[in-house]
XYZ file of C-alpha atoms in Angstrom:
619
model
C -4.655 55.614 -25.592
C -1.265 55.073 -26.758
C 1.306 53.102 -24.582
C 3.785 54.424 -22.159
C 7.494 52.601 -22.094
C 8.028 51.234 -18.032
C 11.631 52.593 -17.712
C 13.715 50.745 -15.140
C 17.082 52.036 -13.812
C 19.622 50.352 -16.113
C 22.116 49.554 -13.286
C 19.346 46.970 -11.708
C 20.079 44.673 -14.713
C 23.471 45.847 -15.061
C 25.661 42.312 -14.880
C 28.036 43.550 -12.277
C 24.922 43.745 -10.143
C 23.365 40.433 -10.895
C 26.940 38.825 -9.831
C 27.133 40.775 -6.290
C 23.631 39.734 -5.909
C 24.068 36.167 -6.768
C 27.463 35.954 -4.066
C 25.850 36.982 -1.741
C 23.072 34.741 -2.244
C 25.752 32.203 -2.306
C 27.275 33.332 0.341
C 24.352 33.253 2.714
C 23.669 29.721 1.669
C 26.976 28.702 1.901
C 27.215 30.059 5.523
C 23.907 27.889 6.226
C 25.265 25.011 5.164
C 28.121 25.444 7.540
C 26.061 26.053 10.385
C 23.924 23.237 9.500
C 26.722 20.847 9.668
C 28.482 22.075 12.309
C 25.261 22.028 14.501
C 25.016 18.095 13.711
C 28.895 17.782 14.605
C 29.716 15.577 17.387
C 31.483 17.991 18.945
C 28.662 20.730 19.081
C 26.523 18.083 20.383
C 28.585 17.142 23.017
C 28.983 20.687 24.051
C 25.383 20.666 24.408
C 25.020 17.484 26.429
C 22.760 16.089 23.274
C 21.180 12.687 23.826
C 22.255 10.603 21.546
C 19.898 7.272 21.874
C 22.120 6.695 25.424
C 19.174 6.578 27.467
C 15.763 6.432 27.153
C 14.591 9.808 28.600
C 15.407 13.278 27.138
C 15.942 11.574 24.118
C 17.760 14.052 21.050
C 16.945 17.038 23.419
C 20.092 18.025 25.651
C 20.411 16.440 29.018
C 20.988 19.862 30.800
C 17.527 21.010 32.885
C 18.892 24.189 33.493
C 17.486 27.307 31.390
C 20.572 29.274 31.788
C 22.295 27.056 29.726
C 20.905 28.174 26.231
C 21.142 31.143 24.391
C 17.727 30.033 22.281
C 14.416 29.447 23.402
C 14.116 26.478 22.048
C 18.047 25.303 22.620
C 17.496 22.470 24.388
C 16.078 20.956 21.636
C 17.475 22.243 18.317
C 20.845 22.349 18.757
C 20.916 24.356 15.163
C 18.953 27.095 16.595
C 21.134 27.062 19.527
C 24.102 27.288 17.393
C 22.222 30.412 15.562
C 21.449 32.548 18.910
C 25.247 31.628 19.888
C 26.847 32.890 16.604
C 24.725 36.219 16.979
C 26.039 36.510 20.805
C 29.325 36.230 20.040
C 29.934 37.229 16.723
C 30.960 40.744 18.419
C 34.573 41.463 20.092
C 33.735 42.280 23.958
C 30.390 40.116 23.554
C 29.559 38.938 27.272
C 28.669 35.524 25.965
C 32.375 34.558 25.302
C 33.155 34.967 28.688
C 30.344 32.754 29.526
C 30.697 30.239 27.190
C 34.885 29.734 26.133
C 34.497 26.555 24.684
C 31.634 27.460 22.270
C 33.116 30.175 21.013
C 35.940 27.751 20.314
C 34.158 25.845 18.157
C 32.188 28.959 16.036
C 35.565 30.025 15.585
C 37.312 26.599 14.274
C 33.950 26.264 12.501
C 33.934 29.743 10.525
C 37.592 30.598 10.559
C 36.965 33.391 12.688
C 40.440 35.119 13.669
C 41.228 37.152 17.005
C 44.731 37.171 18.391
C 42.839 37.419 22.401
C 38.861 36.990 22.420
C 38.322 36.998 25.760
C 40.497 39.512 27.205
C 37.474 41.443 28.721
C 36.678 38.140 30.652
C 38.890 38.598 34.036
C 36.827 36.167 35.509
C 37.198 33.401 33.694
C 41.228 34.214 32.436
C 41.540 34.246 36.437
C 40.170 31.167 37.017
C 41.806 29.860 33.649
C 45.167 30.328 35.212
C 44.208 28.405 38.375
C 43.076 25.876 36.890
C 46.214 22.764 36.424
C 45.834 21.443 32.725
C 49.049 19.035 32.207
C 47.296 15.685 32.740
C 43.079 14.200 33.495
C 43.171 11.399 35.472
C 40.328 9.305 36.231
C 39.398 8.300 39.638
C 37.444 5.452 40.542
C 37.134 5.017 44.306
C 36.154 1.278 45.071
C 32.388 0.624 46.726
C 31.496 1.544 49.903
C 28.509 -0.358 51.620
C 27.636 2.197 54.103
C 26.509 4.602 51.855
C 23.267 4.275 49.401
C 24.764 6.379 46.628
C 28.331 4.828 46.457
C 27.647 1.147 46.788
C 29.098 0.507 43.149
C 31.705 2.593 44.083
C 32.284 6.116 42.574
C 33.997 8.228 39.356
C 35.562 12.332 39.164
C 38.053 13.606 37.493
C 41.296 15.100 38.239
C 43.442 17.971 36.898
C 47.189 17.637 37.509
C 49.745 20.661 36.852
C 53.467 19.659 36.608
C 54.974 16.302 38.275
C 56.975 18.043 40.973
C 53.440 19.589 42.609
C 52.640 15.636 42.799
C 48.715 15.738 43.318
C 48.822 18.553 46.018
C 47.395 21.470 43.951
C 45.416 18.913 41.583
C 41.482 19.780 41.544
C 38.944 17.289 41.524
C 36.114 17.310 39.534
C 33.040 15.917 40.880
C 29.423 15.578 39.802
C 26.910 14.605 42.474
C 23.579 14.407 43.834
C 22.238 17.681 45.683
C 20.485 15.862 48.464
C 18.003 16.922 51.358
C 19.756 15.877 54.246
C 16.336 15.670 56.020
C 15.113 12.844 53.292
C 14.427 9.446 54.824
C 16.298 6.523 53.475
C 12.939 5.113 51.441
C 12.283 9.058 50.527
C 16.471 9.405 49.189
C 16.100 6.113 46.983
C 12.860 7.417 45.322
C 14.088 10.784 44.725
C 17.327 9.117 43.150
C 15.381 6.467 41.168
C 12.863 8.717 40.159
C 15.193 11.963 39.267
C 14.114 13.801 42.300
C 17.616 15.236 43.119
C 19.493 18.626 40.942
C 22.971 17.260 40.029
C 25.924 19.606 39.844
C 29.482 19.924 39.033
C 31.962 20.970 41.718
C 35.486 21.439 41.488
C 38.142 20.844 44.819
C 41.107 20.181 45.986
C 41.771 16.783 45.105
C 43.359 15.955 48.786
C 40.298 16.641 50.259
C 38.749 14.172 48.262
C 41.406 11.659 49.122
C 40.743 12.550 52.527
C 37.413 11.736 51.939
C 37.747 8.368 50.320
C 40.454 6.762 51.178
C 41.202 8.138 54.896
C 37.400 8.719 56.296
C 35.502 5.473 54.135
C 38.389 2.941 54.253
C 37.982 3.130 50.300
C 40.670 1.653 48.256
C 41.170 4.213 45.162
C 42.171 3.534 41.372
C 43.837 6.334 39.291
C 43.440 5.926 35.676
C 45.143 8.399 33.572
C 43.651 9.303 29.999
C 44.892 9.871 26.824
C 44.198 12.991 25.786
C 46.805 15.854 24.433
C 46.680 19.218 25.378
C 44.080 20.497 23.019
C 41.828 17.826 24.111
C 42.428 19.145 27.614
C 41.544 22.312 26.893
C 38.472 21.515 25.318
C 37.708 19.894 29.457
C 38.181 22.103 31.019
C 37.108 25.056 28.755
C 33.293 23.607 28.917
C 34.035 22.723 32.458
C 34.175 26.287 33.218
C 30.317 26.508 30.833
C 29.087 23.917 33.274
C 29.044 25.871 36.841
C 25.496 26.305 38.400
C 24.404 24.649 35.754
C 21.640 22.091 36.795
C 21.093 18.322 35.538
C 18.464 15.573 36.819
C 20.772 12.803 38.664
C 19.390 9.336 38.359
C 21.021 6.854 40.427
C 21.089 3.981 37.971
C 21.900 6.172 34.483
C 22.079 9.579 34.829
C 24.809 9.807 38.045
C 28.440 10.598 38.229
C 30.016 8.153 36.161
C 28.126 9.061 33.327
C 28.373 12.695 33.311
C 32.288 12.441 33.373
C 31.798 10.198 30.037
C 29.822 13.266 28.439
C 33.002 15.635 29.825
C 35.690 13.060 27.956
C 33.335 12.964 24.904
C 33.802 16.926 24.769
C 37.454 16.328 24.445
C 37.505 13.047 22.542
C 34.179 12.969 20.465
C 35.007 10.750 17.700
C 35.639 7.963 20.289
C 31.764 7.411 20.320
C 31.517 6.897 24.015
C 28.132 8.348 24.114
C 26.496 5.972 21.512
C 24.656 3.015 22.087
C 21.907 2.645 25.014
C 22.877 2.410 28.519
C 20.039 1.389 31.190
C 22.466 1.929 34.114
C 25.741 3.134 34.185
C 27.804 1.629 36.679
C 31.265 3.114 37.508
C 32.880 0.159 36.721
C 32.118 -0.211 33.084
C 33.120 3.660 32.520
C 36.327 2.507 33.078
C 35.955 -0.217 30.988
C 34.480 2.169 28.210
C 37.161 3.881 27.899
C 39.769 1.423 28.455
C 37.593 -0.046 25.297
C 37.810 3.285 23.083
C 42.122 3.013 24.195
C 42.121 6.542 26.201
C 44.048 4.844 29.626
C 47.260 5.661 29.443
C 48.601 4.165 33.062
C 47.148 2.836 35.980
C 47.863 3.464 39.734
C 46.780 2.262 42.806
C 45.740 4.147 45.843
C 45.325 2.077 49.292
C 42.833 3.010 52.356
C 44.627 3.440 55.731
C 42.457 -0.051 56.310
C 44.461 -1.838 53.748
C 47.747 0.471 55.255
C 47.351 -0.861 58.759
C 46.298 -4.366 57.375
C 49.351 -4.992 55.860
C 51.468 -4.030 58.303
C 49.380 -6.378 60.738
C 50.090 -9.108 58.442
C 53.973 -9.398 59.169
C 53.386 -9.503 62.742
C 53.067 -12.905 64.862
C 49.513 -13.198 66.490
C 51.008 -12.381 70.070
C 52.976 -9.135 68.530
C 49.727 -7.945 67.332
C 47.913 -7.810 70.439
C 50.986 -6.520 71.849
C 51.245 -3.720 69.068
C 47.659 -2.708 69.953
C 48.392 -2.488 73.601
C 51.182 0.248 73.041
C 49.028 2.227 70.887
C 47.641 3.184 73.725
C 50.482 2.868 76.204
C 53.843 3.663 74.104
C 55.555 3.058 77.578
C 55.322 -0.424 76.917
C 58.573 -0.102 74.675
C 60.396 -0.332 78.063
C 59.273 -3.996 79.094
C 60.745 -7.307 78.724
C 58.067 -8.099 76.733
C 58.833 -5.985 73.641
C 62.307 -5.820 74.306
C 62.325 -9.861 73.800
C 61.459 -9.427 69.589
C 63.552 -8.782 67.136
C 64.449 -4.940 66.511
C 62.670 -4.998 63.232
C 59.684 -6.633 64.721
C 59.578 -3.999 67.202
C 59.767 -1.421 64.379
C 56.773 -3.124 63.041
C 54.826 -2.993 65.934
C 55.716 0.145 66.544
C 54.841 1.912 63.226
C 51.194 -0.574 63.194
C 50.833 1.018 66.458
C 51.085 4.420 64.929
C 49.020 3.563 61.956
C 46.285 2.201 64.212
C 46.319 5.268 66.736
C 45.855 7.883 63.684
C 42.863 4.813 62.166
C 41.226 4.927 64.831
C 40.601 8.968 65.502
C 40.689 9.762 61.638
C 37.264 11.572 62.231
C 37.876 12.948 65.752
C 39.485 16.447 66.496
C 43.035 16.621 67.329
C 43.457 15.015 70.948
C 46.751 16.294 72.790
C 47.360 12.759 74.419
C 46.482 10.932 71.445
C 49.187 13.505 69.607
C 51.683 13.153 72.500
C 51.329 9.222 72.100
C 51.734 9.639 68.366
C 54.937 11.096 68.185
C 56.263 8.767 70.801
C 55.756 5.968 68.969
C 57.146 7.771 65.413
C 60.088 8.361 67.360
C 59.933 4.819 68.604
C 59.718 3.683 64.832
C 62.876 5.702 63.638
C 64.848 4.448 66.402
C 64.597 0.953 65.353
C 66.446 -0.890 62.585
C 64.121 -1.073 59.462
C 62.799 -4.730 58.602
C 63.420 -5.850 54.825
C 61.454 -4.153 52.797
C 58.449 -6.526 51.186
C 56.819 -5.048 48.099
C 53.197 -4.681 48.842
C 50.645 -7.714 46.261
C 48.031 -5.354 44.488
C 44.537 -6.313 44.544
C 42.861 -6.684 41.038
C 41.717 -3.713 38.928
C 37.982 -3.307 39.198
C 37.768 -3.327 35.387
C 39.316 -7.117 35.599
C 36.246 -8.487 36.969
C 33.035 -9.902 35.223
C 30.696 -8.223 33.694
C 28.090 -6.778 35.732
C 24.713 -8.288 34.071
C 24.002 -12.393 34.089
C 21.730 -14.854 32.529
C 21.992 -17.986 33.801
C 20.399 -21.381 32.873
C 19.759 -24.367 35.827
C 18.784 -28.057 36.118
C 17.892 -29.741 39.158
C 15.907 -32.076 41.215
C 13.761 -31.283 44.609
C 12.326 -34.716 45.957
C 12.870 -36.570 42.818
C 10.707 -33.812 40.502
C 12.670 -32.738 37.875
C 12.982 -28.812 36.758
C 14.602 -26.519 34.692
C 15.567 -23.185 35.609
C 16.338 -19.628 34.009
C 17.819 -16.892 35.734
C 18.372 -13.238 35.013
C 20.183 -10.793 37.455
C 20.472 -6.859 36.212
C 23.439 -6.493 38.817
C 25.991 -6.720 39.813
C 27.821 -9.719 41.841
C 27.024 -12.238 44.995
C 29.042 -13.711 47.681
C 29.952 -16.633 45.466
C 30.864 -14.882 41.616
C 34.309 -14.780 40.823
C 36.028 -12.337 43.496
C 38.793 -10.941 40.725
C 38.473 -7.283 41.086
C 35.564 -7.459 43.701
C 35.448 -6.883 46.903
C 35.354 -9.927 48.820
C 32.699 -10.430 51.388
C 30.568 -7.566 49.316
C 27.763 -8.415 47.827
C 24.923 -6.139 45.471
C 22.183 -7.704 43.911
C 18.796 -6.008 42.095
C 16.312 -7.228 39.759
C 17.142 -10.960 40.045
C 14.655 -12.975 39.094
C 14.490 -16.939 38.747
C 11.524 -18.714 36.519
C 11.136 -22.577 37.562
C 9.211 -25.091 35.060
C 9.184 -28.508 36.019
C 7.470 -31.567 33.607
C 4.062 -30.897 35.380
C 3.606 -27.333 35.343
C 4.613 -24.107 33.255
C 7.115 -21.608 33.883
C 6.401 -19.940 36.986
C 8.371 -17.408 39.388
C 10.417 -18.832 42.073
C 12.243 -16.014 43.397
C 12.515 -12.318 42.318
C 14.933 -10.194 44.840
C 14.465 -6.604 44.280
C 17.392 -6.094 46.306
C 19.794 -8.268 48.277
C 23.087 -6.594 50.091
C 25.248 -8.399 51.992
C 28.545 -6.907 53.516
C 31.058 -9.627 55.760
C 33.538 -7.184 57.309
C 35.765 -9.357 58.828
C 37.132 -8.319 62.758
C 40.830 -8.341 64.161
C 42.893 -7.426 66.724
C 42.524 -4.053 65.587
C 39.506 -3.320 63.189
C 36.212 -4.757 64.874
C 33.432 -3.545 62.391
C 29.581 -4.982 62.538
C 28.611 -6.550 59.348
C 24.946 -6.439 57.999
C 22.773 -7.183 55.571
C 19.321 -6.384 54.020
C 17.175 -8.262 51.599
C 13.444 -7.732 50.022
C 11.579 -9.617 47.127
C 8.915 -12.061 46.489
C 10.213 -15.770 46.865
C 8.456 -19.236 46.727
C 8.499 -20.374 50.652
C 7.260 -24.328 51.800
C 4.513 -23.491 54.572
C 2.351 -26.670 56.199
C -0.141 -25.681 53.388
C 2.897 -26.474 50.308
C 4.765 -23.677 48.875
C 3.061 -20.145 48.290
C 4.595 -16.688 46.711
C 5.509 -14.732 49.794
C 6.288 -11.121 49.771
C 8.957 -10.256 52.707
C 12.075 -7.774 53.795
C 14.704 -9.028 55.988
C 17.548 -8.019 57.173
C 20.121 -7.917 60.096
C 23.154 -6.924 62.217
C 26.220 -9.705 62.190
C 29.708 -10.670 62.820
C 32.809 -12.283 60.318
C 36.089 -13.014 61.143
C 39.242 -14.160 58.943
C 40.933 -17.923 58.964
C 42.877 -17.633 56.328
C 40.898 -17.899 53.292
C 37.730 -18.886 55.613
C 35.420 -16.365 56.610
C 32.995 -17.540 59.179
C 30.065 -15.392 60.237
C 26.351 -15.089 62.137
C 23.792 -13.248 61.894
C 20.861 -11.994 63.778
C 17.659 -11.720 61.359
C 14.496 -9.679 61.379
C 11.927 -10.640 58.848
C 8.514 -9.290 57.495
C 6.644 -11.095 55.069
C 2.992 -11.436 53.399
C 1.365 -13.844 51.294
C -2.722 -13.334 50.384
C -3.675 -17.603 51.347
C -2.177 -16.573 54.848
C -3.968 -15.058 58.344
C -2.334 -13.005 59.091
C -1.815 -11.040 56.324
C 1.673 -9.827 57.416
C 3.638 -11.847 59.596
C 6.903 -10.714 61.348
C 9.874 -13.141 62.010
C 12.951 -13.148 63.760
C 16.118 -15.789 63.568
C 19.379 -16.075 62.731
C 22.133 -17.532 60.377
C 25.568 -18.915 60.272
C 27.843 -20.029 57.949
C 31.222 -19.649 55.993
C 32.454 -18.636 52.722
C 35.972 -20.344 51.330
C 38.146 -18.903 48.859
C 39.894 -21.215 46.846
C 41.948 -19.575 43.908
C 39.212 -18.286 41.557
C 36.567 -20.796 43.298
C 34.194 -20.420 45.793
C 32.655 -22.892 48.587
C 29.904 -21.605 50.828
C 27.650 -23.019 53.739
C 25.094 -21.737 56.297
C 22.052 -22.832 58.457
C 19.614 -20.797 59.457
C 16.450 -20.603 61.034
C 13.011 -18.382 61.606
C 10.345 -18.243 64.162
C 7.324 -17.008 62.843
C 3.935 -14.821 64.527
C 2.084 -17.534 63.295
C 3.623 -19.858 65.329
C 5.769 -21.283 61.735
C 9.278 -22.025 62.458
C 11.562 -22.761 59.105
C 15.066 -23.981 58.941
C 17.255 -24.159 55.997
C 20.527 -25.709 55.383
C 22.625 -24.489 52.095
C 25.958 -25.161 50.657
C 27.390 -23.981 47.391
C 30.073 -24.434 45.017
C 30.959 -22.052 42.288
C 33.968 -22.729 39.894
C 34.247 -19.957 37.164
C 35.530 -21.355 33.752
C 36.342 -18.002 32.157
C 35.838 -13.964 33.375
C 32.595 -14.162 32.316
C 31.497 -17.937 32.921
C 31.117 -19.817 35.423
C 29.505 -23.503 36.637
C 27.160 -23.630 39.880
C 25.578 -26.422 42.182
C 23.468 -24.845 44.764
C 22.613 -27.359 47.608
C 19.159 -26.549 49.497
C 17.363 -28.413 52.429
C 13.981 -26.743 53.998
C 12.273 -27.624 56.658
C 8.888 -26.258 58.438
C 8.593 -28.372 61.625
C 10.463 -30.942 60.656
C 8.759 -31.901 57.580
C 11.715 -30.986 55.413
C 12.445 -31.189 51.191
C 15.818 -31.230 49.363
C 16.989 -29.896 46.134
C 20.222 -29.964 44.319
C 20.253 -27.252 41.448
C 23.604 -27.202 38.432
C 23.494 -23.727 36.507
C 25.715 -22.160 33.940
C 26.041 -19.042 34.198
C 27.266 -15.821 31.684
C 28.166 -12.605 32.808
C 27.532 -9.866 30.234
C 27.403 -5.830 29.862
């Protein structure tokens, strides 16, 4: 059977046809290397809230737990395929998906060279709230900590948007991201939720004055203004993806995952060759944002923003002590003006009193519905004020910046004596300062402490746990003539307490209602003390306490002296009392030398110990 010839087309093998084939096989493979590397580009990533080894959860998936957020199935983690599904959504002119996601379809279009005079002009929506939105500066906002509130103890971090200098920061927005909490949650329930990532975290944008209103009017919180570096391309990269991040929900963990680190992953849209996202973070404390990115140079100026507290305390510091009291007596009686008494200061002294008056009167109703007498009494003494010779004008100290202070981590390393036995002593605290650390750019009379824990080895025995203080807050609010708050504090851990039996590991939570008041740089104080406590050699297992304390904390320059007594009744029919004094003289930010003083006593059998640490303050 003879042969028959296969006859092919001749155009199939034609060359002109084996070259369109072969660019276009280029050309596909070209385009997949692009989108390859631009899906690994810091800036995609960023856009996509990657994690990038900062913390220890979610780790190279995207931080975002909302599923509204990706265009792929499988988005959250393969930011490649995300970058796919987003290329195909938005590849069209009209496609829905630029209008949902501006800043995205930024970067396809840097990325491929796309070109389109106006991409989203069938997004009114967004172009709307575009034009709204003030883009001529991003300042960060830190407000300072606030000890009444679980969730801003270590103070707080937003953003805000600022249009043109003459607007000042009336129309600026804030940018927030917070904790969406149950407001029927218990206080144990709220701290579990937030440890454990219980809570959805949003973004919100307001007015900014409402947020000053907030901080620094309602909470008595000093605020710091930080603006960043970033040109107006940067900015519109913010608030582009700000505009992406609406509804959209996270997990908010108190210690990492809160508001301080968010607005890092915001400036690391903008800026993400600074690296701010690298490296691991346990906790993120507001503090050390700032100091990240005072570290990767994008603060460009500083300001700072007083509470009314601070306001009215610096007026009541040019005032003799009798003018005070008098000065609080007309807020409330402005007829007073018309006495002898008054009438014998100084004109400018009466100005003073008259405009701490004022200040007082509006301190003290801040949170209480407008009042017709208090308004009638307000405007007599602001009439009062202007009628009165000025006093010289006396340029106001500023405090410290918050990013001045020490680090917020310490190791420390002790020797000491108790009753002639010698020991050595190592100390680690996760955070974050005590009464006695160096006060530069802390809050004096604040103290927050968690995870500190002290291992004691002496030349008989191994290393064993002395203390271990899961948490220990202390708050001295000083009273006056015109601010008379309660201080408090609360405390819970295991510690190593001398019974009649010797000393056993007891398990306890304390905690207590006081008063301070300010002599200069001496704060005295007392406190009442409740105190529950269990240890397994004891009957009964748990065994309540109450007592009090006294003492005094002295500011000297950088150094700090402290003393206090105090004393416990126990169910068991125990009573303890321990003396303590220490000294703490910091050698650098971040170092410091210690001796700790200690006498305890359990009915009047009682042991001493002196204690000399070094300790180093690190991030």
């Amino acid at each position: 059977m003879p042969c028959r010839r296969l006859i092919f087309p001749v155009s199939l093998f034609s060359p002109l046809f084996l070259l369109c084939l072969m660019m276009i096989s280029a050309s596909a493979w070209s385009e997949e290397v692009e989108l390859r590397s631009a899906a690994e580009s810091p800036r995609w990533l960023a856009l996509l809230h990657v994690n990038r080894g900062s913390t220890l959860r979610s780790r190279h998936r995207s931080y975002v737990a909302d599923d509204n957020f990706f265009l792929a199935p499988d988005g959250r983690s393969d930011p490649h395929a995300e970058l796919v599904a987003s290329l195909h959504a938005m590849r069209d002119a009209g496609a829905e998906a630029r209008c949902r996601f501006p800043a995205r379809y930024r970067f396809l279009a840097e990325a491929l060279g796309w070109q389109e005079e106006s991409p989203f002009s069938h997004c009114d929506e967004y172009l709307e709230w575009r034009e709204q939105m003030p883009a001529e500066r991003v300042v960060l906002v830190f407000p300072a900590a606030y000890l009444n509130s679980p969730s801003s103890m270590f103070g707080h971090t937003l953003l805000r948007l600022d249009g043109d200098e003459d607007d000042g920061v009336w129309l600026s927005q804030a940018v927030n991201f917070g904790a969406e909490v149950d407001a029927s949650d218990n206080s144990i329930f709220y701290i579990y939720r937030g440890l454990a990532g219980g809570y959805p975290g949003y973004f919100s944008i307001v007015p900014y004055v409402t947020k000053i209103q907030d901080y620094a009017h309602l909470e008595n919180r000093d605020m710091w203004e930080y603006e960043l570096a970033l040109d107006a391309d940067q900015r519109r990269w913010l608030i582009e993806h700000l505009w992406e991040l609406r509804d959209i929900r996270f997990d908010y963990y108190f210690l990492d995952e809160n508001c301080s680190f968010r607005l890092l992953e915001l400036v690391d849209v903008a800026r993400p060759d600074t690296g701010l996202m690298d490296g691991m973070r346990l906790t993120e404390v507001p503090v050390n944002t700032v100091r990240a990115l005072e570290e990767a140079d994008l603060l460009a100026g500083r300001v700072y923003r007083p509470s009314k507290a601070v306001e009215l305390d610096r007026l009541v510091s040019r005032l003799p002590v009798e003018a005070r009291r008098l000065a609080r007596r007309l807020a409330e009686d402005p007829g007073l003006a018309d006495t002898d008494e008054f009438r014998s200061y100084p004109p400018q002294t009466q100005r003073l009193m008259a405009q701490t008056a004022y200040e007082y009167l509006r301190f003290m109703h801040r949170k209480r519905e407008r009042d017709a007498d208090v308004a009638r009494r307000g405007l007599a003494l602001l009439r009062l004020a202007n009628s009165l010779p000025a006093p010289e004008a006396v340029v106001p100290v500023e405090p410290e910046a918050p990013e001045l202070g020490h680090a917020t981590k310490l190791a420390a390393l002790a020797y000491g004596q108790r009753e002639g036995d010698e020991f050595a002593e190592v100390q680690f605290r996760y955070t974050y300062h005590d009464w006695f650390d160096n006060s530069m750019g802390f809050l004096r009379g604040a103290q927050i402490e968690a995870l500190n824990v002290r291992l004691r080895s002496t030349e008989s025995g191994p290393l064993k746990l002395e203390r271990l203080d899961v948490v220990n807050i202390r708050s001295l609010a000083p009273r006056s003539t015109f601010v008379r708050p309660i201080s408090w504090y609360v405390n819970g851990g295991i510690e190593r307490v001398q019974s009649t039996d010797g000393y056993e590991l007891t398990r306890y939570v304390e905690g207590g209602p006081g008063l301070a008041w300010q002599a200069g740089p001496v704060t005295p104080y007392v406190f009442l003390s409740a105190r529950v406590e269990n240890a397994s050699a004891w009957d009964p297992l748990i065994t309540p306490a109450a007592g009090g304390s006294a003492g005094l904390l002295w500011h000297l320059g950088r150094a700090t002296l402290g003393a206090s007594s105090s004393g416990y009744y126990l169910a068991n029919d125990e009573y303890r009392h321990r003396a303590q004094a220490t000294i703490n003289l910091p050698l650098s930010r971040n170092n410091a030398l210690r001796l700790d003083l200690d006498r305890l006593a359990v009915r009047g059998d009682a042991d001493k110990e002196f204690r000399l640490s070094w300790r180093y303050h690190f991030d």
